[in-house]
XYZ file of C-alpha atoms in Angstrom:
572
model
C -16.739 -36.063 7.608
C -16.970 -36.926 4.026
C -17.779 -35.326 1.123
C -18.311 -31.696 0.325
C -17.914 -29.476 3.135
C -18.813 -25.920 3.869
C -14.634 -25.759 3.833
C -14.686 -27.107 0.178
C -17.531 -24.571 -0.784
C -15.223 -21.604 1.114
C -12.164 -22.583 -1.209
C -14.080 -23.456 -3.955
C -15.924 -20.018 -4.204
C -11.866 -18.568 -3.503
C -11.136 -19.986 -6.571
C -14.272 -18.794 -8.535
C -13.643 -14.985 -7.280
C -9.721 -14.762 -9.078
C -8.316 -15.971 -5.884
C -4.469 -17.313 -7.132
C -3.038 -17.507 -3.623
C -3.956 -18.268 0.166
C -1.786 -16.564 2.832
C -2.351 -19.209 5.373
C -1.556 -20.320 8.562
C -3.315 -23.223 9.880
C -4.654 -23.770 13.364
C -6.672 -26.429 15.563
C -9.452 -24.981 13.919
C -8.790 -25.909 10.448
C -8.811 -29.761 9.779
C -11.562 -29.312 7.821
C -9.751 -26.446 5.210
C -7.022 -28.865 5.707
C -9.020 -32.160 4.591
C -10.524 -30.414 1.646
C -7.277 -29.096 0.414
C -5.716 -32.176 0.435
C -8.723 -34.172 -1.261
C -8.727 -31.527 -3.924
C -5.306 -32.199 -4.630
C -6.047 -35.945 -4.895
C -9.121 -35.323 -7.254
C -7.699 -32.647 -8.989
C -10.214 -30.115 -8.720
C -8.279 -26.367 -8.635
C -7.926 -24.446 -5.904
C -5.757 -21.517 -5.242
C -2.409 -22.296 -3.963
C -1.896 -22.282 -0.172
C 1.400 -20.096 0.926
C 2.688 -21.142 3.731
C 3.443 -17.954 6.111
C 4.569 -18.536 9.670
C 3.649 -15.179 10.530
C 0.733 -13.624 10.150
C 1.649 -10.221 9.781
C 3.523 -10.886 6.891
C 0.147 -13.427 5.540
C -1.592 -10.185 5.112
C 1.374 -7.818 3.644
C 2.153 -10.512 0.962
C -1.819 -10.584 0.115
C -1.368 -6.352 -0.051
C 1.418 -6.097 -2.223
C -0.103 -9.175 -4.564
C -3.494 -6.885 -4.712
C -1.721 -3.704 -5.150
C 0.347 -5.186 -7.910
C -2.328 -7.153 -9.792
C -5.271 -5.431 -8.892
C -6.925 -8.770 -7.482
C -7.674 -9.353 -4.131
C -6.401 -12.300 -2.702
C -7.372 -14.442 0.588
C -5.520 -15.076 4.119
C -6.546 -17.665 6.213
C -5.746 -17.092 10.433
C -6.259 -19.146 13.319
C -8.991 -17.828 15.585
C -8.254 -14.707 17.507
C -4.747 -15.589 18.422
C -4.132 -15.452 14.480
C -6.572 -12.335 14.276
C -4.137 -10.471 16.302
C -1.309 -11.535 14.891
C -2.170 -9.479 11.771
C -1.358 -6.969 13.898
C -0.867 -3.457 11.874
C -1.288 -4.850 8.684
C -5.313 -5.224 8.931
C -4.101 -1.093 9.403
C -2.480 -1.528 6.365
C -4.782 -2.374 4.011
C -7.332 -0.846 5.457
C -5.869 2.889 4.903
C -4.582 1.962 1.483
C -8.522 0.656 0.145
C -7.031 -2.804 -0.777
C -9.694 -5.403 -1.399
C -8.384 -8.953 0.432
C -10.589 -11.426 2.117
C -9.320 -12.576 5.960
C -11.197 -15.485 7.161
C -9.791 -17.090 10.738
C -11.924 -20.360 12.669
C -14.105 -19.914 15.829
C -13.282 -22.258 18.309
C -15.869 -25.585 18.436
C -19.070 -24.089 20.211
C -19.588 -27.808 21.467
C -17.681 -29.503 24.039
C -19.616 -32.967 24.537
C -19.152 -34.891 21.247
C -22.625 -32.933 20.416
C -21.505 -32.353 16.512
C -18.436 -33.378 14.090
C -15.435 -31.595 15.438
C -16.720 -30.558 18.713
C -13.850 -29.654 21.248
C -10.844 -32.067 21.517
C -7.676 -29.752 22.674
C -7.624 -27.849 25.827
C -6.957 -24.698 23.783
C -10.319 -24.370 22.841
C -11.700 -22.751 25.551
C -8.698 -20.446 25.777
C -9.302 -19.561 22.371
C -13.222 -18.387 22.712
C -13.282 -14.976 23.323
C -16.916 -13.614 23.498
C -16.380 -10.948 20.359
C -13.519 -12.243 17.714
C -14.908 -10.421 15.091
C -14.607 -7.479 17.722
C -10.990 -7.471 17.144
C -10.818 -6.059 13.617
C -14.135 -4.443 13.207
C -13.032 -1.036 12.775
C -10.775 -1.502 10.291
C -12.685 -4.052 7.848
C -15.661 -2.914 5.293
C -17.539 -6.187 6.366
C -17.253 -9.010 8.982
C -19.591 -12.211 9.520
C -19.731 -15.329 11.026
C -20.964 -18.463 8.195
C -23.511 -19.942 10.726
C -24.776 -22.839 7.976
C -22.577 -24.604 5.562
C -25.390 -24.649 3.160
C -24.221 -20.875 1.972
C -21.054 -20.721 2.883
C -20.146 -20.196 -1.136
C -22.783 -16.959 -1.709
C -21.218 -15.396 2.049
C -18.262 -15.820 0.230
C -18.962 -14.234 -3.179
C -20.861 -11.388 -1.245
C -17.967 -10.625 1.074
C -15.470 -10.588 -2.360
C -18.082 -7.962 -3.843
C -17.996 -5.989 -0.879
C -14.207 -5.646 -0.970
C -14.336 -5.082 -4.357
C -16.409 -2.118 -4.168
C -15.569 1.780 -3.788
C -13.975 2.400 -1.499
C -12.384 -0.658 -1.798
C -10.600 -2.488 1.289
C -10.744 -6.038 3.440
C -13.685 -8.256 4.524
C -13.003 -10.744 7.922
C -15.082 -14.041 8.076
C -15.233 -16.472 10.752
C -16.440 -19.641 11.155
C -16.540 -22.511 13.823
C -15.193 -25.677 13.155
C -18.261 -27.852 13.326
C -19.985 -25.423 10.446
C -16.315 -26.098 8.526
C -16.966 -30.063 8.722
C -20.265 -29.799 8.012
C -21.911 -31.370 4.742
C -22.600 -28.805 2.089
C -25.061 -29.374 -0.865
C -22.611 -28.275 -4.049
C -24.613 -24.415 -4.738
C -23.990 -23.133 -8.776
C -22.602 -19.404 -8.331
C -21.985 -16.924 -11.644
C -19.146 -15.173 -10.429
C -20.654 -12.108 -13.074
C -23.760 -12.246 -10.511
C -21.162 -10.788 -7.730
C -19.496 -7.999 -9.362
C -18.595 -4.881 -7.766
C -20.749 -2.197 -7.826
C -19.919 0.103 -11.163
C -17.853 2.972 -10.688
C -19.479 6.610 -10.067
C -19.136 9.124 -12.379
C -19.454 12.907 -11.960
C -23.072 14.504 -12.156
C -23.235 16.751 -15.496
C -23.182 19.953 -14.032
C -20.337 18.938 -11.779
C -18.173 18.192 -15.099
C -19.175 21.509 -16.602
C -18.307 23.598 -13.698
C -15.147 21.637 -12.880
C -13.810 21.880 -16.195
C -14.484 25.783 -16.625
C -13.020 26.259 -13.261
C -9.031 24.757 -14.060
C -9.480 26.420 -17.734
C -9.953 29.720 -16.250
C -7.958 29.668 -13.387
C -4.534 31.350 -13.309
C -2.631 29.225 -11.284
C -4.735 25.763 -11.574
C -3.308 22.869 -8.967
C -4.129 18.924 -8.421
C -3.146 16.970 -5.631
C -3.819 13.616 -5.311
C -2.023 10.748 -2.907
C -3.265 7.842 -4.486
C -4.588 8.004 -8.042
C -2.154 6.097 -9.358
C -3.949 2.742 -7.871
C -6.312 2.491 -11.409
C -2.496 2.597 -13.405
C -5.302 3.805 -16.412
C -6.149 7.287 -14.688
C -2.907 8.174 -14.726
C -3.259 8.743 -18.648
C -6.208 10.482 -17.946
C -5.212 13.307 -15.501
C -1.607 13.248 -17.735
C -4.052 14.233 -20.631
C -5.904 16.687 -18.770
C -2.794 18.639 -17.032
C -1.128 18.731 -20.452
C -4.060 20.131 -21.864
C -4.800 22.670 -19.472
C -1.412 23.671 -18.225
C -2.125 22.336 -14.838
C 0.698 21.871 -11.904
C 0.889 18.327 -10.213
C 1.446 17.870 -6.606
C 1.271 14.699 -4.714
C 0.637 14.654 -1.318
C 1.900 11.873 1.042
C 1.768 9.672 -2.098
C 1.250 5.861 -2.088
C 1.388 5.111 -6.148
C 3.214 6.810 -9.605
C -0.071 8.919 -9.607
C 1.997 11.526 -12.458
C 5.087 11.345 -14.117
C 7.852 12.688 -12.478
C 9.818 14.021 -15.858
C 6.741 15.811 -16.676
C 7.635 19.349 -16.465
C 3.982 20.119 -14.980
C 4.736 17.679 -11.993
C 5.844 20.058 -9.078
C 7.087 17.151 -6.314
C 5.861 15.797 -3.092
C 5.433 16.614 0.049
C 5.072 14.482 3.473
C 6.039 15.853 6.734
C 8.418 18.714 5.664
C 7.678 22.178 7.872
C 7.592 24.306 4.916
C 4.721 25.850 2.928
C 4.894 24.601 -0.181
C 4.773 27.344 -2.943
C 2.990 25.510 -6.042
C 0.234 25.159 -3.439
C 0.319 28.645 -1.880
C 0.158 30.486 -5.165
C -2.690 28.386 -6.525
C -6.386 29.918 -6.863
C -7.763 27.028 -8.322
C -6.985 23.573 -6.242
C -8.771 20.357 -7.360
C -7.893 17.170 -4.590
C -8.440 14.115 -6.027
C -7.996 10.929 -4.666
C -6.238 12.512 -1.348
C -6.938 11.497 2.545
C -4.522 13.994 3.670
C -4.316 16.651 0.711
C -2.038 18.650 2.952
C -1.079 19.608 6.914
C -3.127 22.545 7.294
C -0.637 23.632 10.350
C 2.508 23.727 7.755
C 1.169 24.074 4.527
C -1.815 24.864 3.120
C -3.776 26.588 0.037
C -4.352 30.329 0.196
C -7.301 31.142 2.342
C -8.639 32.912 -1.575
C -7.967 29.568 -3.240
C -10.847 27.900 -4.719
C -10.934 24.562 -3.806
C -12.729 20.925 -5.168
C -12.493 17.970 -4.023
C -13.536 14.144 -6.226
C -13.324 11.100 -3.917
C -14.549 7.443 -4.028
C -14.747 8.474 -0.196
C -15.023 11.939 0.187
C -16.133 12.460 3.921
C -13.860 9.753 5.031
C -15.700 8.739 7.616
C -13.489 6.447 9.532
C -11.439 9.288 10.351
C -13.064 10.999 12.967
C -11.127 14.618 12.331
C -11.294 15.154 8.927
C -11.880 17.750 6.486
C -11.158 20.150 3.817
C -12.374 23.711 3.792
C -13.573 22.956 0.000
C -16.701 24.343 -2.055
C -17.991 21.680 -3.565
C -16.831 17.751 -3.063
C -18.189 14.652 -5.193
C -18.184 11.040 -4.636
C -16.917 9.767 -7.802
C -14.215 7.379 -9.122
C -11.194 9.278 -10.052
C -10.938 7.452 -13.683
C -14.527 8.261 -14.364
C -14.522 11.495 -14.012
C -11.170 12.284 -15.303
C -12.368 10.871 -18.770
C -15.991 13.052 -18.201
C -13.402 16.137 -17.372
C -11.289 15.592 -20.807
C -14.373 14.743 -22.592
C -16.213 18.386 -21.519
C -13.104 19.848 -22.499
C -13.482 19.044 -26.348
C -16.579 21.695 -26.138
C -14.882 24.245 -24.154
C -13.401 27.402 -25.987
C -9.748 27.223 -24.194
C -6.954 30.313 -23.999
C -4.192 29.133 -25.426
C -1.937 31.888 -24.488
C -3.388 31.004 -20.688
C -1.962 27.551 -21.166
C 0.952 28.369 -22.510
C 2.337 30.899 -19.768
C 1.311 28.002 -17.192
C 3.070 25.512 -18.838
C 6.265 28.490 -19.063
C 5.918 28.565 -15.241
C 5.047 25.123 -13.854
C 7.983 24.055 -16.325
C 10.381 26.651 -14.561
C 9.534 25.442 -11.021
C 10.240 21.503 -12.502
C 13.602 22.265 -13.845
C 14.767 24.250 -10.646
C 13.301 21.116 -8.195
C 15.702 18.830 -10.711
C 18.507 21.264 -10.323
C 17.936 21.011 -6.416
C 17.782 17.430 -6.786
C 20.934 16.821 -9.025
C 22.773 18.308 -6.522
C 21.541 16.699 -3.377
C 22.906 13.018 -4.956
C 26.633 14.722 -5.427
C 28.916 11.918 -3.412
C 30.152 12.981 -0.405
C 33.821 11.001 0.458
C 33.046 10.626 4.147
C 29.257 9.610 4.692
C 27.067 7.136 2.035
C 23.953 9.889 2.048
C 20.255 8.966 1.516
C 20.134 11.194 -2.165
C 23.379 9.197 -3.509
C 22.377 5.630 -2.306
C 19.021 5.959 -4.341
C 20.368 7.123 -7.052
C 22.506 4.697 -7.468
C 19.778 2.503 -7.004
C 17.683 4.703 -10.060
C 21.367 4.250 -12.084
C 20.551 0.650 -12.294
C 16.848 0.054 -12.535
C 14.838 -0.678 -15.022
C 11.508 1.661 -15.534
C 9.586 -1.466 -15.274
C 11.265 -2.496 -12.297
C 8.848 -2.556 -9.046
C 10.041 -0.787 -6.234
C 8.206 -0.864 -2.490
C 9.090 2.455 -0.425
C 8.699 1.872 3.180
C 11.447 4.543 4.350
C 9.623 6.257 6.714
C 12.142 9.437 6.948
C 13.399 9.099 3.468
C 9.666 8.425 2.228
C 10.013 11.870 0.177
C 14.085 10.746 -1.008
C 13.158 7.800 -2.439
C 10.506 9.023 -4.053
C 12.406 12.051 -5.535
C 15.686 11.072 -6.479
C 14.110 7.675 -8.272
C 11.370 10.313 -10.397
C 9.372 6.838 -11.663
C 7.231 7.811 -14.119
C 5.133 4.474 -15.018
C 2.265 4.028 -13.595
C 1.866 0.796 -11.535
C 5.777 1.328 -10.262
C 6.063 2.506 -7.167
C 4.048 1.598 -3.831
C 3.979 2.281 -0.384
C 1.596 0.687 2.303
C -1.209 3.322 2.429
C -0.743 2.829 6.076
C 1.113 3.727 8.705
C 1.728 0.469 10.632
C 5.522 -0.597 9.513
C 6.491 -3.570 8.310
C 4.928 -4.275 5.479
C 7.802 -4.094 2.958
C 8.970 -7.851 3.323
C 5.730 -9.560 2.776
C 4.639 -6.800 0.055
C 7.776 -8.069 -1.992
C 6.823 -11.884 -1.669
C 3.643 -10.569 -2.853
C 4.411 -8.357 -5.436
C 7.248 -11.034 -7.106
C 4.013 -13.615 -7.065
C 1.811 -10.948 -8.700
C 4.541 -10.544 -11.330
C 7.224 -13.133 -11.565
C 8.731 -11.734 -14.810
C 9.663 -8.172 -12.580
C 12.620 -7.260 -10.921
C 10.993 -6.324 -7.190
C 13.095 -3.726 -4.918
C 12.233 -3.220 -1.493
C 13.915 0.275 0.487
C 12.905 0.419 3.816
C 14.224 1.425 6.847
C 16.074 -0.179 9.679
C 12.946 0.017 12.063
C 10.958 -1.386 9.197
C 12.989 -3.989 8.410
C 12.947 -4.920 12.008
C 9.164 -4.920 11.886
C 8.785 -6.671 8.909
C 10.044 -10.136 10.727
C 12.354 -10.782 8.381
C 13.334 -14.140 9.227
C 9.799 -15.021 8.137
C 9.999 -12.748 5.558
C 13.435 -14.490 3.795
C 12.336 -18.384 4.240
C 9.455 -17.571 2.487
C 11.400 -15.743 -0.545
C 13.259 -18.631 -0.874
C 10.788 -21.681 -0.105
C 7.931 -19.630 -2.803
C 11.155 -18.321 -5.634
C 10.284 -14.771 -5.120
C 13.625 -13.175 -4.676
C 13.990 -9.094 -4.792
C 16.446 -6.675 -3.565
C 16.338 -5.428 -0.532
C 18.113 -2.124 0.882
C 17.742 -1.342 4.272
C 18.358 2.644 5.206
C 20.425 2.058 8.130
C 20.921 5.210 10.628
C 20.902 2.994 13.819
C 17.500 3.937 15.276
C 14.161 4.858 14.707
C 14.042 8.443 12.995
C 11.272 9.425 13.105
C 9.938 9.481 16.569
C 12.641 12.176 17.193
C 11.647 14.456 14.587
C 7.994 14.302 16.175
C 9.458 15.109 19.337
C 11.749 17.799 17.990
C 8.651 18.995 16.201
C 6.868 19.765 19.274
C 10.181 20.759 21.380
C 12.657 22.199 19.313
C 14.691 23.590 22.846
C 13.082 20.865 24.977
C 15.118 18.200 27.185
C 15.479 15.587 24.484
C 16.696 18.267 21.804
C 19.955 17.976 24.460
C 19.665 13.968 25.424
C 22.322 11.485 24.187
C 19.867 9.086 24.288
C 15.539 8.981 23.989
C 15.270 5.410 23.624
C 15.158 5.274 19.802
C 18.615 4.360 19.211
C 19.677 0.804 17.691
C 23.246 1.069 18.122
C 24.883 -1.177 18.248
C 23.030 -2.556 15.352
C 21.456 -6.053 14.339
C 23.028 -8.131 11.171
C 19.805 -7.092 9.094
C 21.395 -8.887 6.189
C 22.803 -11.534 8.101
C 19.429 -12.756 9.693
C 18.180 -12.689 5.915
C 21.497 -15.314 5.031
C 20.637 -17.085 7.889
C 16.741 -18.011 7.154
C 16.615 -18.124 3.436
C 19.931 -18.390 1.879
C 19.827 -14.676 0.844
C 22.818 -12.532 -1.038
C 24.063 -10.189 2.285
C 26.580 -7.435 2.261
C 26.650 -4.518 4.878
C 28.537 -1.071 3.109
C 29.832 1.243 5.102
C 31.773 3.153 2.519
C 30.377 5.441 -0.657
C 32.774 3.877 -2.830
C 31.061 0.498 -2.132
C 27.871 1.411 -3.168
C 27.110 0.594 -6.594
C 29.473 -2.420 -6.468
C 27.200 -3.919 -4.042
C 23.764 -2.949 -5.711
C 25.109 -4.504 -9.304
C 26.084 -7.990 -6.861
C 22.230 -7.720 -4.992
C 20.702 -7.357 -8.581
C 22.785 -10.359 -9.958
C 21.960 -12.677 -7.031
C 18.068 -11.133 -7.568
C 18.054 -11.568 -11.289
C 20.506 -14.866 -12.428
C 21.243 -16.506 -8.958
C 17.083 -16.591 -7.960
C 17.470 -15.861 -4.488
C 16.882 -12.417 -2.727
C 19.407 -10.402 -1.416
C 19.770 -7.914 1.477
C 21.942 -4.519 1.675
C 22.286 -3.144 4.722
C 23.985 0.587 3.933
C 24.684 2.590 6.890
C 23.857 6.171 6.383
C 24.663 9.237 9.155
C 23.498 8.323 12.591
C 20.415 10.051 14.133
């Protein structure tokens, strides 16, 4: 092999599409990416740098949290299906959350007799060829091919970027085998401005009209949205609008800072909680934007009166087979776009002041009673270190420009209450629902920003998931330290509220023990020491508490190295 290869055009077309890193781990069926990784770096021609990641998983959370952070997808190279599966939930991942990241993983050699350059040479190979790899991950990518010919290996590449790229946004998977990766490949001139993504839809006219008479007449006008806050820019927008209008915010299940929380119109969050919620019960006007699951129609729902609308990049979600809102009218738009239509139309529109000011009076009463409720949820209890106080002491010593990751599960709704962010672009969860993605996200999201202070809250069973030994030697081999704070109640939460959900006065509502349990527990921060030199304390006491967050921000922040708190809170 010599030359330019169809592996030179692949990493040469990474670079060309933004690419900055590659997630990789290498396999028998990469000594061509290998080869022309290694000549680049002897010819000097840039490529994105290769990250190291000896686990998979954590390849494709590290690409996530870079792309959710930056707003650039990244790549993550695999090794054939045994590397395909390895990504495990996180193809889940980023799938649910619409993040754009290109996965490409080698075929074994298709020949075995010395036919072609790089035919078979390990016995792995034929363990390795499975008759569908692409099979594996199909329904959860937007696109998946196989390069067949070096010769366009660079356009397949370009395509599959635009592809991701594109509303609704999420990951491509390309394969190829390794003779096509040694293969000669005639240099091909690409404008990357040829393979945009497709422009962003806006709102037909009458749609805007109708939409923006509706929430300026309305009594009780409500948005919910989940994951707005992705485009950090339409934040402003629907902040401009709900000020306007006197409109109440709720977020449902949210993934992003989609509003900000000190904003007296912004009415909370709501995930699993059995309770109707009343912002949404009282509204006659509700407008979903940006929202898979708006609500739990079994616990809490609109009024069956309530009017409701519904703007989505994706608004029949059609990879979720049951799905769907009882709403009049739904559009497929991009939630900036039509915001700025909405506030636009509004500059025509004879508006009741007097209507917008007794909303305001009453959304604002609702927001200072939830902060009241709050405030006295973090109160310091002597005996037990509680979920409310430990994040506020996290909040007490935060910066609003600091990026924190949420992965804790049960305290999903906590952490996002008692830390009320309010920038945009602050605040991230996986979009999913596979766990684990915390560690990697960090890595990524430190990359993504190097000058930001990265915190990572997460529960014991998701620290556990994230493979944190992987997780830590890469924090420290890459410099991308961050604080993480492990939720520790010994077990995995939240399969027993499901099961207490179901069977409040059941047998396991009376068992010691449903298999959930972790206790004894494992040194979380210990195994973090261990593999990458990380800052590790375990606090057991409230009094400890902000002592020890102050020592994990100092090792973050002036030492360079991440650092791991492992707080136990109340047992199951």
């Amino acid at each position: 092999m010599t030359g330019h290869t169809a592996s030179s055009a692949l990493l040469e077309a990474m670079q060309e599409a933004g690419v900055s890193y590659i997630f990789a781990n290498f396999g028998s069926d990469h000594p061509a990416l290998v080869e022309a990784i290694a000549a680049a770096a002897a010819t000097g021609t840039k490529l994105p740098e290769v990250v190291t990641c000896p686990y998979e998983m954590v390849a494709l959370s590290a690409a996530q949290g870079y792309a959710q952070v930056s707003g650039e997808a990244q790549a993550v190279i695999v090794h054939v299906d045994c590397g395909t599966q390895s990504l495990a939930g996180a193809i889940h991942n980023v799938a649910r959350a619409r993040v754009p990241v290109l996965i490409f993983a080698g075929l074994s050699p298709a020949t075995q007799e010395g036919e072609a350059f790089g035919s078979r040479n390990e016995f792995i190979h034929w363990l390795q060829d499975v008759p569908d790899q692409r099979g594996i991950v199909r329904q959860y990518v937007k696109y998946d091919h196989e390069i067949r010919a070096a010769a366009n290996t660079r356009q397949i590449v370009h395509r599959s970027f635009q592809i991701a790229g594109s509303d609704p946004r999420g990951p491509v998977y390309l394969v190829a085998a390794r003779e096509v990766l040694c293969a000669e490949a005639p240099p091909v001139v690409i404008d990357p401005a040829e393979w945009r993504p497709v422009a962003a839809s806006p709102l037909p006219d009458d749609a805007v009209t109708m939409l923006a008479e509706r929430l300026a007449s309305a009594h009780r006008p409500v948005i919910v949205t989940s994951y707005l806050g992705r485009n950090t820019d339409a934040v402003g927008e629907l902040t401009r609008l709900c000020q306007r209008l006197g409109i109440g915010v709720l977020e449902s299940a949210p993934g992003y800072v989609n509003y900000p929380h000190h904003d007296a119109l912004y009415q909370g969050n709501y995930w699993n909680q059995p309770v109707q919620n009343p912002a949404l019960a009282e509204a006659d006007v509700v407008l979903v934007i940006d929202s898979d699951i708006p609500w739990v129609p079994a616990m809490n729902r609109p009024a069956e009166t309530a009017a409701v609308f519904h703007i989505d990049v994706d608004p029949l979600k059609p990879t979720m087979p049951l799905w769907y809102i009882k709403a009049r009218a739904s559009f497929a738009a991009d939630s900036l776009t039509a915001l700025r239509q909405l506030n636009a139309r509004l500059d025509g529109l004879s508006i009741d002041e007097e209507t917008v000011r007794r909303r305001r009076d009453h959304y604002g009463r609702r927001h200072a009673e939830r902060a009241t409720r709050l405030a006295l949820a973090e109160k310091p209890d002597s005996a037990v270190i509680t979920p409310e106080y430990l994040t506020a002491c996290v909040r007490a010593q935060i910066d609003d420009d600091t990026i924190v990751l949420n992965e804790g599960i049960t305290n999903y709704h906590t952490i996002f209450d008692h830390l009320g962010r309010s920038e945009p672009g602050t605040m991230f969860t996986s979009g999913g629902s596979s766990l684990g993605w915390n560690g990697g996200a960090a890595i990524g999201a430190r990359l993504a920003a190097p000058d930001r202070t990265v915190v990572s809250m997460t529960g014991d069973g998701s620290y556990m998931f994230s493979v944190p030994s992987t997780v830590h030697w890469m924090a420290r081999r890459y410099k991308t330290p961050f604080l993480q704070i492990v939720f520790n109640n010994r077990g995995w939460k939240a399969p027993k509220f499901s099961t207490l959900a179901v069977h409040p006065d059941g047998h396991a509502s009376r068992a010691d023990d449903i298999g959930v349990s972790f206790d004894p527990p494992a040194d979380y921060s210990g195994i973090a020491a261990a593999a990458g030199g990380a800052f590790a304390r375990k606090i057991e006491r409230p009094g400890e508490v902000e002592d020890a967050i102050a020592a994990g921000l100092r090792a973050v922040r002036e030492e360079g190295r991440a650092a791991v708190l492992d707080v136990w809170l109340p047992t199951l």
